[in-house]
XYZ file of C-alpha atoms in Angstrom:
768
model
C -7.633 7.421 23.722
C -11.267 6.419 23.753
C -13.170 4.639 21.041
C -14.913 7.905 20.160
C -11.642 9.807 19.872
C -9.812 7.424 17.603
C -12.845 7.114 15.356
C -12.379 10.707 14.299
C -8.585 10.962 14.428
C -9.168 13.583 17.104
C -7.294 14.321 20.315
C -9.789 16.253 22.494
C -8.960 19.304 24.511
C -9.211 18.954 28.314
C -12.577 20.739 28.321
C -13.994 18.234 25.845
C -12.893 15.091 27.654
C -15.689 15.211 30.238
C -18.292 15.653 27.516
C -16.865 12.756 25.491
C -16.714 10.526 28.554
C -20.394 11.168 29.242
C -21.330 10.591 25.603
C -19.275 7.404 25.496
C -20.852 5.985 28.639
C -24.417 6.528 27.450
C -23.585 5.380 23.940
C -22.040 2.099 25.039
C -24.954 1.526 27.389
C -27.178 1.461 24.318
C -24.970 -1.084 22.620
C -22.332 0.313 20.287
C -21.626 -1.718 17.164
C -18.059 -2.027 18.382
C -18.450 -2.427 22.090
C -20.324 -4.192 24.810
C -20.399 -3.577 28.511
C -17.777 -5.708 30.193
C -15.559 -5.202 33.162
C -12.665 -2.905 32.293
C -9.313 -4.704 32.335
C -10.782 -8.192 32.277
C -9.873 -10.822 29.716
C -13.349 -10.368 28.224
C -12.941 -6.582 27.803
C -13.427 -5.246 24.300
C -10.336 -3.758 22.651
C -11.469 -0.139 22.231
C -8.397 1.707 20.954
C -4.933 1.412 19.474
C -3.148 0.987 22.777
C -5.470 -1.900 23.702
C -4.811 -3.621 20.391
C -1.025 -3.325 20.411
C -0.757 -4.459 24.028
C -3.219 -7.380 23.867
C -2.705 -8.751 20.374
C 1.098 -8.673 20.236
C 3.623 -8.989 23.018
C 5.149 -5.825 24.510
C 7.943 -7.723 26.247
C 11.482 -7.583 24.901
C 14.495 -9.843 25.302
C 17.582 -7.622 24.835
C 19.828 -10.688 24.652
C 18.507 -11.649 21.200
C 21.074 -10.669 18.600
C 20.002 -9.692 15.052
C 23.588 -8.960 13.917
C 24.437 -12.491 12.833
C 26.032 -13.795 9.656
C 22.984 -16.020 9.287
C 20.630 -13.036 9.263
C 22.702 -11.252 6.606
C 23.040 -14.449 4.571
C 19.306 -15.176 4.519
C 18.403 -11.505 4.150
C 20.648 -10.885 1.143
C 19.565 -14.149 -0.433
C 15.860 -13.375 -0.102
C 16.489 -9.780 -1.202
C 18.074 -11.040 -4.414
C 15.247 -13.523 -4.910
C 12.533 -10.945 -4.244
C 14.143 -8.192 -6.319
C 14.591 -10.433 -9.370
C 11.137 -12.006 -9.085
C 9.369 -8.662 -8.648
C 10.993 -7.270 -11.781
C 10.324 -10.390 -13.862
C 6.664 -10.266 -12.949
C 6.440 -6.619 -13.895
C 6.669 -7.844 -17.502
C 4.330 -10.813 -17.059
C 0.676 -11.044 -18.143
C -0.116 -12.133 -14.578
C 1.400 -10.425 -11.582
C 2.687 -12.208 -8.493
C 3.755 -10.042 -5.571
C 6.266 -11.202 -2.989
C 4.461 -10.236 0.216
C 5.620 -9.750 3.768
C 3.817 -12.876 4.913
C 5.461 -14.986 2.239
C 8.894 -13.613 3.191
C 8.176 -14.293 6.860
C 7.222 -17.933 6.263
C 10.156 -18.647 3.929
C 12.754 -16.908 6.112
C 11.507 -18.773 9.187
C 11.762 -22.114 7.371
C 15.301 -21.358 6.129
C 16.388 -20.068 9.534
C 15.101 -23.126 11.382
C 16.697 -25.373 8.747
C 20.102 -23.727 9.302
C 19.628 -23.897 13.055
C 18.789 -27.616 12.904
C 21.222 -29.037 10.360
C 24.349 -26.840 10.516
C 26.812 -27.760 13.272
C 27.582 -25.196 15.964
C 31.261 -25.985 16.361
C 34.329 -24.350 14.842
C 33.798 -22.234 11.760
C 30.162 -23.341 11.487
C 29.218 -21.408 14.623
C 29.162 -18.285 12.442
C 26.532 -19.908 10.235
C 24.629 -21.287 13.223
C 25.148 -19.235 16.397
C 22.118 -20.817 18.079
C 18.329 -20.804 17.771
C 16.983 -18.632 14.960
C 15.395 -15.763 16.879
C 12.604 -13.285 16.234
C 14.916 -10.307 15.762
C 16.910 -12.142 13.095
C 13.656 -12.948 11.328
C 12.495 -9.333 11.498
C 15.882 -8.178 10.175
C 15.576 -10.560 7.215
C 11.984 -9.568 6.436
C 12.743 -5.841 6.482
C 15.761 -6.270 4.204
C 13.932 -8.512 1.742
C 10.813 -6.323 1.820
C 12.846 -3.290 0.777
C 14.193 -5.241 -2.212
C 11.083 -7.178 -3.271
C 9.448 -4.343 -5.190
C 9.705 -3.355 -8.816
C 11.159 0.144 -8.532
C 9.067 2.730 -10.365
C 12.297 4.053 -11.852
C 12.615 0.897 -13.959
C 9.197 1.690 -15.412
C 10.486 5.090 -16.531
C 13.620 3.530 -18.036
C 11.599 0.851 -19.820
C 9.210 3.414 -21.319
C 12.146 5.538 -22.504
C 13.602 2.589 -24.362
C 10.310 1.270 -25.710
C 8.670 4.510 -26.866
C 11.339 7.215 -27.062
C 14.375 5.290 -28.324
C 16.463 6.644 -25.444
C 18.857 4.357 -23.599
C 20.492 6.078 -20.587
C 23.874 4.648 -19.664
C 23.869 1.979 -16.947
C 25.550 4.189 -14.367
C 22.985 6.972 -14.717
C 20.156 4.430 -14.675
C 21.291 2.769 -11.449
C 21.799 6.119 -9.734
C 18.328 7.134 -10.930
C 16.940 4.111 -9.091
C 19.062 4.793 -6.005
C 17.929 8.415 -5.737
C 14.236 7.751 -6.439
C 14.089 4.856 -3.959
C 15.946 6.595 -1.121
C 14.301 10.018 -1.305
C 11.243 8.707 0.474
C 13.388 6.977 3.067
C 15.040 10.255 3.959
C 11.799 12.236 4.267
C 9.893 9.449 6.018
C 12.716 8.873 8.486
C 12.793 12.523 9.475
C 9.013 12.403 10.121
C 9.018 9.227 12.217
C 8.448 11.110 15.484
C 5.007 12.032 14.120
C 4.133 9.045 11.918
C 5.724 6.177 13.852
C 6.091 6.662 17.589
C 2.533 7.630 18.782
C 0.123 4.829 19.747
C -2.476 5.970 17.237
C -0.027 5.183 14.421
C -1.055 1.541 14.528
C -0.187 0.253 11.022
C -2.873 -2.445 11.318
C -1.681 -4.276 8.215
C 1.415 -5.577 10.035
C -0.446 -6.967 13.068
C -0.948 -10.458 11.550
C 2.787 -10.698 10.927
C 3.669 -9.790 14.502
C 0.969 -12.051 15.893
C 2.541 -14.871 13.930
C 5.951 -13.908 15.344
C 4.665 -14.266 18.878
C 3.299 -17.709 18.070
C 6.550 -18.812 16.436
C 9.000 -17.538 19.023
C 7.291 -17.280 22.400
C 7.211 -20.309 24.631
C 4.444 -21.530 26.885
C 1.150 -23.328 26.418
C -0.690 -20.274 25.019
C 1.989 -19.711 22.380
C 1.922 -23.362 21.374
C -1.854 -23.214 20.982
C -1.555 -20.162 18.764
C 1.143 -21.862 16.735
C -1.025 -24.967 16.373
C -3.908 -22.826 15.111
C -1.541 -21.144 12.675
C -0.302 -24.415 11.204
C -3.815 -25.885 10.920
C -5.233 -22.839 9.136
C -2.086 -22.497 7.011
C -2.361 -26.115 5.873
C -6.075 -25.955 5.140
C -5.907 -22.796 3.029
C -2.709 -24.031 1.322
C -4.444 -27.080 -0.122
C -7.769 -25.306 -0.653
C -6.180 -22.747 -2.980
C -5.606 -25.528 -5.515
C -9.335 -25.352 -6.289
C -10.020 -21.652 -6.972
C -6.585 -21.110 -8.502
C -6.542 -24.097 -10.851
C -9.110 -26.910 -10.566
C -12.356 -25.032 -9.815
C -11.910 -21.315 -10.697
C -15.676 -20.759 -10.712
C -15.496 -20.317 -6.931
C -13.346 -17.245 -7.537
C -16.714 -15.577 -8.051
C -19.835 -17.721 -7.902
C -22.708 -15.604 -9.221
C -26.226 -17.003 -9.530
C -27.106 -14.059 -11.772
C -24.374 -14.933 -14.272
C -25.495 -18.563 -14.323
C -29.113 -17.496 -14.865
C -28.332 -15.017 -17.673
C -25.001 -16.031 -19.232
C -25.558 -14.047 -22.441
C -26.591 -10.698 -20.974
C -24.029 -7.849 -21.252
C -25.926 -5.845 -18.618
C -25.730 -8.741 -16.137
C -22.036 -9.163 -16.896
C -21.294 -5.495 -16.191
C -23.106 -5.490 -12.844
C -22.688 -9.020 -11.491
C -19.636 -10.407 -13.350
C -16.208 -10.069 -11.822
C -14.032 -13.202 -11.924
C -11.893 -11.931 -14.820
C -10.018 -8.682 -15.236
C -12.193 -5.671 -16.175
C -15.259 -7.933 -16.467
C -17.732 -6.179 -14.188
C -18.549 -4.945 -10.684
C -19.040 -8.380 -9.074
C -22.170 -7.411 -7.138
C -23.352 -10.203 -4.780
C -20.777 -12.683 -6.149
C -19.411 -15.190 -3.635
C -15.622 -15.462 -3.712
C -13.863 -18.367 -1.979
C -10.367 -17.480 -3.175
C -8.512 -15.855 -0.294
C -5.938 -14.454 -2.722
C -8.548 -11.983 -3.981
C -10.444 -11.538 -0.708
C -7.193 -10.416 0.907
C -5.561 -9.211 -2.290
C -5.182 -5.545 -1.399
C -5.311 -5.671 2.389
C -6.337 -8.337 4.872
C -9.966 -7.583 5.913
C -9.274 -9.014 9.373
C -6.822 -6.188 10.140
C -8.605 -2.979 9.144
C -10.514 -1.219 11.976
C -14.297 -1.355 11.692
C -14.642 2.426 11.422
C -12.557 2.427 8.261
C -14.489 -0.587 6.943
C -17.825 1.211 7.360
C -16.582 4.147 5.292
C -15.143 1.713 2.787
C -18.513 -0.026 2.465
C -20.386 3.244 1.913
C -17.927 4.153 -0.829
C -18.398 0.721 -2.408
C -22.193 1.103 -2.599
C -21.804 4.580 -4.116
C -19.268 3.196 -6.588
C -21.755 0.708 -8.018
C -24.461 3.360 -8.298
C -22.182 5.941 -9.907
C -20.520 3.556 -12.371
C -23.810 2.130 -13.587
C -25.380 5.591 -13.788
C -22.506 7.087 -15.768
C -22.428 4.202 -18.227
C -26.145 3.927 -18.943
C -26.613 7.695 -19.067
C -23.808 7.665 -21.659
C -21.831 10.401 -19.923
C -18.576 11.159 -21.771
C -19.885 8.817 -24.496
C -19.393 5.917 -22.085
C -21.086 3.345 -24.280
C -18.553 3.878 -27.084
C -15.833 2.334 -24.911
C -15.356 -0.719 -22.682
C -17.154 -0.538 -19.334
C -13.899 -0.903 -17.379
C -10.565 0.090 -18.920
C -7.514 2.285 -18.276
C -6.351 2.768 -21.867
C -6.831 5.649 -24.288
C -9.318 5.308 -27.153
C -10.379 7.058 -30.324
C -13.942 8.361 -30.301
C -15.146 5.257 -32.145
C -13.770 2.983 -29.409
C -10.625 1.783 -31.189
C -7.286 1.978 -29.325
C -5.556 5.374 -29.541
C -2.065 5.434 -31.084
C -0.266 8.160 -29.123
C 2.898 7.941 -31.226
C 1.042 9.671 -34.065
C 0.909 12.975 -32.151
C 4.579 13.195 -31.058
C 7.342 15.043 -32.914
C 11.016 14.084 -33.165
C 11.662 15.594 -29.696
C 8.983 13.357 -28.173
C 6.764 16.319 -27.436
C 3.166 16.833 -28.552
C 2.964 18.447 -32.005
C -0.177 20.658 -32.293
C -0.467 20.029 -36.028
C -0.315 16.261 -35.609
C -2.748 16.432 -32.687
C -5.245 18.403 -34.793
C -5.030 15.720 -37.460
C -5.401 12.701 -35.156
C -7.728 14.199 -32.544
C -7.858 14.010 -28.760
C -8.055 10.637 -27.016
C -10.909 9.436 -24.815
C -11.031 7.512 -21.546
C -13.543 4.876 -20.463
C -16.003 6.839 -18.333
C -15.543 4.666 -15.253
C -11.827 5.489 -15.347
C -12.684 9.201 -15.488
C -14.802 8.709 -12.359
C -11.846 7.009 -10.693
C -9.587 9.973 -11.499
C -12.254 12.394 -10.299
C -13.004 10.745 -6.943
C -9.320 10.116 -6.290
C -8.739 13.861 -6.429
C -11.888 14.333 -4.344
C -10.532 11.990 -1.667
C -7.046 13.459 -1.723
C -8.336 16.965 -1.076
C -10.811 15.734 1.542
C -7.928 14.152 3.455
C -6.341 17.532 4.095
C -9.554 19.091 5.379
C -10.547 15.999 7.356
C -7.247 15.896 9.241
C -7.245 19.631 9.857
C -10.766 19.480 11.308
C -10.455 16.315 13.379
C -6.694 16.301 14.076
C -5.739 19.947 14.235
C -3.655 19.469 17.386
C -1.778 16.562 15.816
C -1.085 18.536 12.640
C 0.051 21.529 14.654
C 2.445 19.381 16.647
C 3.714 17.820 13.440
C 4.915 21.234 12.247
C 5.968 22.614 15.632
C 9.587 22.245 14.555
C 9.048 24.988 11.941
C 8.677 27.864 14.439
C 11.573 30.362 14.458
C 12.528 29.522 18.041
C 12.538 25.766 17.306
C 14.667 26.203 14.200
C 17.101 28.450 16.100
C 17.353 25.934 18.941
C 17.823 23.045 16.481
C 20.579 24.920 14.624
C 22.418 25.752 17.833
C 22.323 22.200 19.186
C 22.580 20.077 16.061
C 25.602 17.795 15.989
C 26.769 17.652 12.383
C 29.207 14.901 13.282
C 26.387 12.381 13.229
C 28.762 9.481 13.795
C 29.323 10.877 17.314
C 25.599 10.897 18.096
C 24.417 7.608 19.566
C 20.774 8.644 19.236
C 20.006 7.495 22.788
C 16.733 8.848 24.172
C 15.590 9.124 27.761
C 12.120 8.295 29.053
C 12.053 11.352 31.286
C 12.374 13.592 28.230
C 9.292 12.117 26.521
C 5.558 12.339 27.025
C 4.648 8.684 27.547
C 0.888 9.260 27.616
C 0.547 9.038 23.834
C 3.659 6.969 23.259
C 3.401 3.492 21.783
C 4.223 1.086 24.651
C 6.337 -0.896 22.196
C 8.317 2.237 21.423
C 8.858 2.799 25.137
C 10.555 -0.606 25.236
C 12.796 0.482 22.345
C 14.259 3.408 24.280
C 16.996 1.160 25.638
C 18.516 0.890 22.136
C 20.489 3.655 20.383
C 18.305 5.189 17.705
C 19.289 5.755 14.092
C 19.757 9.548 14.440
C 17.784 11.993 12.322
C 21.061 13.039 10.727
C 21.380 9.608 9.089
C 18.056 10.150 7.330
C 18.962 13.764 6.561
C 22.207 12.704 4.889
C 20.304 10.022 2.944
C 17.870 12.706 1.747
C 20.606 15.183 0.838
C 22.646 12.671 -1.163
C 19.505 11.492 -2.964
C 18.602 15.056 -3.971
C 22.098 15.765 -5.317
C 22.231 12.514 -7.271
C 18.714 13.050 -8.648
C 19.547 16.546 -9.923
C 22.540 15.173 -11.799
C 20.579 12.255 -13.231
C 17.569 14.206 -14.537
C 19.898 16.284 -16.736
C 22.158 13.424 -17.802
C 19.216 11.203 -18.799
C 17.391 13.729 -21.045
C 14.373 13.755 -18.739
C 13.191 17.252 -19.859
C 12.264 17.875 -16.184
C 13.755 21.201 -14.997
C 15.347 21.569 -11.575
C 12.468 23.653 -10.241
C 9.981 20.979 -11.295
C 12.031 18.428 -9.368
C 11.852 20.484 -6.165
C 8.105 20.997 -6.566
C 7.787 17.209 -6.848
C 9.687 16.814 -3.562
C 7.528 19.467 -1.881
C 4.333 17.695 -2.944
C 5.776 14.395 -1.725
C 6.716 15.853 1.674
C 3.241 17.256 2.346
C 1.605 14.056 1.060
C 3.746 11.876 3.326
C 2.563 13.817 6.367
C -1.145 13.638 5.545
C -1.512 10.336 3.712
C 1.133 8.704 5.862
C -1.003 9.490 8.910
C -4.104 8.088 7.229
C -2.246 4.925 6.239
C -0.801 4.480 9.720
C -4.154 4.891 11.445
C -6.502 3.034 9.087
C -4.183 0.737 7.113
C -5.650 2.117 3.869
C -3.115 3.442 1.379
C -4.160 6.131 -1.069
C -2.669 6.140 -4.566
C -1.808 9.750 -5.379
C -0.380 9.057 -8.832
C -3.308 10.674 -10.732
C -2.993 13.795 -8.575
C 0.717 14.291 -9.154
C 0.301 13.479 -12.853
C -2.242 16.291 -13.032
C 0.063 18.760 -11.303
C 3.022 17.716 -13.455
C 0.920 18.001 -16.608
C -0.081 21.584 -15.917
C 3.449 22.540 -14.838
C 5.126 20.969 -17.888
C 2.564 20.977 -20.726
C 3.375 18.994 -23.841
C 6.187 17.069 -22.137
C 5.097 13.514 -21.334
C 8.618 12.402 -20.386
C 8.950 15.232 -17.856
C 5.636 14.050 -16.418
C 7.022 10.543 -15.903
C 10.016 11.878 -13.965
C 7.787 14.243 -11.991
C 5.621 11.294 -10.950
C 8.722 9.260 -10.132
C 10.090 11.820 -7.670
C 6.728 12.626 -6.069
C 4.431 9.584 -6.051
C 7.251 7.049 -5.681
C 8.760 9.093 -2.850
C 5.482 8.886 -0.932
C 5.245 5.123 -1.508
C 8.813 4.556 -0.345
C 8.297 6.672 2.769
C 5.214 4.652 3.714
C 7.167 1.435 3.114
C 9.982 2.679 5.363
C 7.623 3.661 8.156
C 5.648 0.432 7.923
C 8.819 -1.615 8.191
C 10.106 0.533 11.053
C 6.830 -0.239 12.831
C 7.539 -3.934 12.306
C 10.951 -3.355 13.871
C 9.319 -1.495 16.769
C 6.770 -4.237 17.424
C 9.470 -6.947 17.110
C 11.921 -4.889 19.243
C 14.535 -4.914 16.475
C 17.100 -2.180 17.306
C 16.588 0.915 15.096
C 20.100 0.825 13.649
C 19.638 -2.773 12.562
C 16.376 -1.794 10.846
C 18.086 1.141 9.098
C 20.913 -1.098 7.910
C 18.521 -3.752 6.610
C 16.453 -1.194 4.700
C 19.412 0.479 3.013
C 21.034 -2.821 1.975
C 17.757 -4.239 0.666
C 16.861 -1.076 -1.235
C 20.239 -0.716 -2.976
C 20.500 -4.416 -3.831
C 16.946 -4.535 -5.124
C 17.467 -1.455 -7.317
C 20.581 -2.932 -8.953
C 18.861 -6.231 -9.682
C 15.721 -4.454 -10.916
C 17.785 -2.573 -13.481
C 19.685 -5.511 -14.908
C 16.595 -7.731 -15.162
C 14.567 -4.907 -16.758
C 17.332 -4.136 -19.248
C 17.679 -7.772 -20.268
C 13.946 -8.336 -20.752
C 13.418 -5.122 -22.742
C 16.383 -5.973 -24.988
C 15.301 -9.548 -25.681
C 11.506 -9.076 -25.777
C 11.077 -5.596 -27.267
C 8.716 -6.636 -30.070
C 6.422 -8.565 -27.732
C 6.399 -5.785 -25.136
C 5.290 -3.262 -27.769
C 2.431 -5.467 -28.970
C -1.097 -4.991 -27.627
C -1.703 -8.538 -26.388
C 1.807 -9.863 -25.762
C 2.113 -13.593 -25.125
C 1.284 -15.915 -22.275
C 4.864 -15.418 -21.022
C 5.650 -11.714 -21.566
C 3.473 -8.607 -21.635
C 4.120 -4.873 -21.850
C 0.768 -3.905 -20.341
C 2.217 -1.997 -17.390
C 4.731 0.206 -19.264
C 2.087 0.732 -21.955
C -0.338 2.025 -19.333
C 2.285 4.226 -17.683
C 3.186 5.722 -21.057
C -0.434 6.388 -22.060
C -1.073 8.137 -18.745
C 2.009 10.286 -19.303
C 0.687 11.199 -22.763
C -2.747 12.154 -21.434
C -1.564 14.100 -18.386
C 1.895 15.222 -19.436
C 1.194 15.861 -23.110
C -2.495 16.802 -23.233
C -3.462 18.081 -19.794
C -4.519 21.511 -21.081
C -6.557 19.982 -23.914
C -8.252 17.301 -21.793
C -8.447 18.606 -18.221
C -8.388 22.419 -18.282
C -11.492 24.539 -17.618
C -14.007 24.199 -20.411
C -12.539 20.943 -21.750
C -13.992 17.432 -21.798
C -12.671 16.237 -18.421
C -12.585 19.569 -16.571
C -14.310 18.103 -13.491
C -11.314 15.866 -12.779
C -9.111 18.744 -11.519
C -12.123 20.732 -10.228
C -12.850 17.770 -7.934
C -9.854 18.790 -5.882
C -11.525 22.082 -4.942
C -14.812 20.340 -4.179
C -13.025 17.764 -2.025
C -11.692 20.470 0.267
C -15.236 21.188 1.522
C -16.640 17.639 1.555
C -15.712 16.907 5.231
C -17.051 20.259 6.495
C -20.791 19.382 6.615
C -20.019 16.133 8.475
C -17.840 17.978 10.994
C -20.423 20.733 11.580
C -23.263 18.226 11.902
C -21.288 16.236 14.478
C -20.594 19.313 16.575
C -24.303 20.192 16.762
C -25.794 16.684 16.569
C -23.213 14.320 18.099
C -25.760 11.522 18.503
C -25.730 11.045 14.728
C -22.193 9.696 15.169
C -20.917 11.278 11.963
C -17.478 11.243 13.565
C -17.580 7.555 12.760
C -17.076 8.265 9.044
C -13.819 8.881 7.202
C -14.916 11.165 4.375
C -11.652 10.737 2.387
C -12.124 6.967 2.434
C -15.709 7.263 1.223
C -14.661 9.542 -1.629
C -11.756 7.396 -2.708
C -13.719 4.145 -2.746
C -16.359 5.570 -5.062
C -13.836 4.667 -7.792
C -12.749 1.377 -6.201
C -14.035 -1.030 -8.871
C -12.545 0.706 -11.921
C -10.231 -2.150 -12.881
C -9.344 -5.751 -12.087
C -11.183 -8.674 -10.486
C -14.164 -7.492 -8.406
C -15.913 -10.711 -7.421
C -14.311 -10.763 -3.966
C -15.948 -7.649 -2.490
C -18.927 -9.337 -0.824
C -16.641 -11.902 0.820
C -14.225 -9.144 1.822
C -16.866 -7.229 3.759
C -18.370 -10.403 5.220
C -14.995 -11.386 6.683
C -14.310 -7.815 7.817
C -17.560 -7.446 9.760
C -17.385 -10.922 11.281
C -13.837 -10.220 12.465
C -13.900 -6.571 13.465
C -17.460 -6.431 14.812
C -18.886 -9.839 15.753
C -15.755 -11.529 17.069
C -14.214 -8.390 18.577
C -17.346 -7.475 20.524
C -18.871 -10.885 21.267
C -15.683 -12.925 21.727
C -12.989 -10.368 22.613
C -10.775 -12.943 24.314
C -10.708 -15.133 21.197
C -10.211 -12.034 19.029
C -7.180 -10.896 21.002
C -5.567 -14.334 20.914
C -6.400 -15.693 17.482
C -7.809 -13.097 15.063
C -4.491 -11.893 13.723
C -2.761 -15.250 13.809
C -5.587 -16.696 11.704
C -5.253 -13.768 9.295
C -1.523 -14.428 9.042
C -2.067 -18.132 8.368
C -4.637 -17.421 5.653
C -2.296 -14.992 3.909
C 0.792 -17.160 4.269
C -0.772 -20.429 3.106
C -2.466 -18.739 0.149
C 0.636 -16.923 -1.030
C 2.867 -19.978 -0.841
C 0.426 -22.032 -2.919
C -0.149 -19.216 -5.414
C 3.611 -18.865 -5.823
C 3.988 -22.601 -6.480
C 1.084 -22.718 -8.928
C 2.399 -19.679 -10.790
C 5.504 -21.606 -11.780
C 3.994 -25.088 -11.972
C 0.857 -24.572 -14.057
C 0.165 -20.876 -14.702
C 2.996 -20.106 -17.075
C 5.337 -18.047 -14.905
C 8.271 -20.221 -15.967
C 7.127 -20.940 -19.517
C 4.108 -22.736 -20.966
C 0.877 -22.589 -18.998
C -1.020 -25.793 -18.164
C -4.631 -24.814 -17.424
C -6.896 -27.394 -15.880
C -9.022 -29.233 -18.505
C -12.165 -27.285 -19.316
C -15.316 -28.250 -17.436
C -18.308 -26.427 -15.968
C -16.252 -25.197 -13.001
C -13.326 -24.133 -15.213
C -14.714 -22.155 -18.139
C -11.424 -21.765 -19.999
C -13.110 -20.286 -23.084
C -14.620 -17.243 -21.386
C -15.298 -15.697 -17.984
C -15.032 -18.171 -15.132
C -18.403 -17.114 -13.691
C -20.099 -17.835 -17.069
C -21.127 -14.213 -17.528
C -21.087 -12.849 -21.080
C -17.617 -12.016 -22.370
C -17.532 -8.339 -23.452
C -15.027 -7.115 -26.047
């Protein structure tokens, strides 16, 4: 695939290939932003496409003798799964959130594995604990298991909201099975789709490349590997100690803004240039030296430049739109905070949604007429609007640029294919070894790493099908036993939406590394399907949005297994064990915290130890969408353009596609219209001071280094990204417990000019 092709997601027809080759040659001769003329196949050649990246950045070679099925791998994996599952759920109820990331799990598991390898004897009984050197496949097995567990399951959010706001306490058995079914639904659907979303070369999953680059440095021998490992340790150590400054001693460098220092009392300056504190401002031109925030969502050194360009355009539009909406007072913007996700009364005071619910926890029209409809901060309305715009644009964009791929994705649905599948399907899945043969596959578009995996028995499709079937049955039982108010037909619509979303947004995530949050979209659909039923909306979101998230997690981790050459059945086993263990621990920790801290969790501010901000937000969204969708979002109502944006989004990519066909020199195929749309609402919440640094790092990495120093890029770009993430996350984890109050009382650094503990760290005006 050429650089032009992958830019547009498009696989050209044979008649178009000659035209594209001619265009590409003349374009590169002029000096593409991503390419320079170098001898093809040389060490100095620019990495043009996905196949170049996955074959030059990470090793394709496999050592079949490495065994992941060791007691040591299970021991470390289950231990880190328990640690990650408990920690993720504890931090769900904290005023500050710490996520247990893949890089953190990789570093910790490697340290523990090497420790066991070094200090445990290899004789007698101990040989089971230490069968030899801790190998890469064991490490991958551990990471995949712990990754599946180290997430706060969305189902616990539903259970917490039921207890906190509806006085409903489902029995423990039903609660745990709710978590099992909601977590495994996505695994079943995603696993069935892996031939489309996992195996092709274009499904790169760029976010995992730093992890695999680090693996090569840790486990491959030779001088080159040792140099990479040395670079990793140096960068890891430097960023580890540096993070003491932005995270504790000198937080001003989280977002150094000369505009805030020049006008510390100006609300307008704070809204535009402030950004070191949550919901402070848009952080324009602020300099952030805290890698935790620069790489907070996704490492900028891993996302392809084409996606970054679209991201940047969306960012510029976001600033313009947010400022325009606020100062033009659209939707009475100036009555409410500039950035916020909560519901408000018209005068700007917090909205008490409990005043409009009857004894059945449904919206009472009489009470609603007395209290009035709630309002959103206008920037949050823009976020909802452009999210729907981007979601719809994704469908059209992929159909225009990737029609052949989408057609092949659904080729199984033809009558002849279904008949052939039915006649040849082996329902005794335990007799199917899942072995595939190279001669039966088209290797031209096959990931070279996947080609190496063909020697291992696959986890058959039937395993994922059975997982899906059991999850559906369990979910249907649970939604009626837990008083969810979600009917069976609503449940199946949720699954249908999830299935289609996994195909489209899973492809976008795999290609660009950018993950779309479809929660507002499914909340809208659920609200119109089940009006006046906020609890049904929560369950609808659980079985649609969470299913998509879990499917993307499964596929991402299966790509890690593919790159690390971990046998598919080992990856399947690790994911199932981690998911089930994590769900059980999530439930018990959630139940304990809600029981002991109910009063604090229901309060607006909470304490410095516990906070109910996340379940409060989830509940308020369910009220707005599930209880008041017809009053707030229907045609002719206040926020009617939020759902109408979906229709508009369907046509947004069309002008770009038509213009490219007639004027290809404009290079409009370089733009991802869904990404542009989505990022118009990017700055709606959180800490925004890192954006300038994010794009600076992204363009230096993915343009300057990749085109001017391609040899260095191939060897060190991703290993440096891994070291920056790993060192930062380890230090942030330590500081969270040591001084930031994760384990009790916080110990902030004494106030000084660089640590403005009484207001915003960047010295911008604090806005109520």
